[in-house]
Amino acid sequence: QCLEMTTKRKIIGRLVPCRCFRGEEEIISVLDYSHCSLQQVPKEVFNFERTLEELYLDANQIEELPK
């Protein structure tokens, strides 16, 4: 999976889609989906909407952003 994330503790890591990271969902502040060849915003982004401060989607093929 093409995802880099940063928590408020400034931990950066690569994620594989799974539920094993569930305990950290509350503190995700940055998601980086840059250069991932995406055509739409990943649905996982909305799991972090309460704490997300920065979302990077540059260099993808996204034509429309969800509300």
Coordinates of C-alpha atoms in Angstrom, one line a residue:
Q1 CA 0.0 0.0 0.0
C2 CA 1.3 3.5 -0.8
L3 CA 0.8 5.4 2.4
E4 CA 3.0 7.3 4.7
M5 CA 1.6 8.5 8.0
T6 CA 2.7 10.7 10.9
T7 CA 1.1 10.7 14.3
K8 CA 1.3 13.5 16.8
R9 CA 4.3 11.8 18.2
K10 CA 6.0 12.2 14.8
I11 CA 6.1 8.4 14.1
I12 CA 6.4 7.8 10.4
G13 CA 5.6 4.4 8.9
R14 CA 4.3 2.4 6.0
L15 CA 1.0 0.7 6.5
V16 CA -0.4 -2.4 5.0
P17 CA -4.3 -2.3 5.0
C18 CA -5.2 -4.2 8.2
R19 CA -7.1 -3.6 11.5
C20 CA -4.0 -4.3 13.6
F21 CA -3.2 -0.6 13.9
R22 CA -6.6 0.2 15.4
G23 CA -5.3 1.6 18.7
E24 CA -3.4 4.4 16.9
E25 CA -6.3 5.7 14.9
E26 CA -7.1 8.4 17.4
I27 CA -3.8 10.2 17.0
I28 CA -3.1 10.2 13.3
S29 CA -2.4 13.8 12.3
V30 CA -0.8 13.4 8.8
L31 CA -1.5 11.1 5.9
D32 CA 0.7 11.1 2.8
Y33 CA -0.8 9.4 -0.3
S34 CA 1.5 11.4 -2.7
H35 CA 2.6 9.7 -5.9
C36 CA 0.4 6.6 -5.4
S37 CA -1.4 6.6 -8.8
L38 CA -4.7 7.0 -7.0
Q39 CA -7.9 7.8 -9.0
Q40 CA -9.9 8.6 -5.9
V41 CA -9.4 9.6 -2.3
P42 CA -8.9 6.4 -0.2
K43 CA -11.9 5.7 2.1
E44 CA -9.5 5.0 5.0
V45 CA -8.9 8.8 5.2
F46 CA -12.3 9.2 6.8
N47 CA -11.3 6.9 9.7
F48 CA -9.0 9.6 10.9
E49 CA -11.1 12.7 10.2
R50 CA -11.3 13.7 13.9
T51 CA -7.5 14.1 14.3
L52 CA -6.3 14.5 10.7
E53 CA -4.5 17.9 10.2
E54 CA -2.7 17.3 6.9
L55 CA -3.6 15.2 3.9
Y56 CA -1.2 14.9 0.9
L57 CA -2.7 13.7 -2.3
D58 CA -0.4 15.4 -4.8
A59 CA 0.8 13.7 -8.0
N60 CA -2.2 11.3 -8.3
Q61 CA -5.0 11.1 -10.9
I62 CA -7.8 12.2 -8.6
E63 CA -10.4 14.2 -10.6
E64 CA -12.9 14.8 -7.9
L65 CA -12.7 15.3 -4.1
P66 CA -15.5 14.0 -1.8
K67 CA -17.4 16.5 0.4

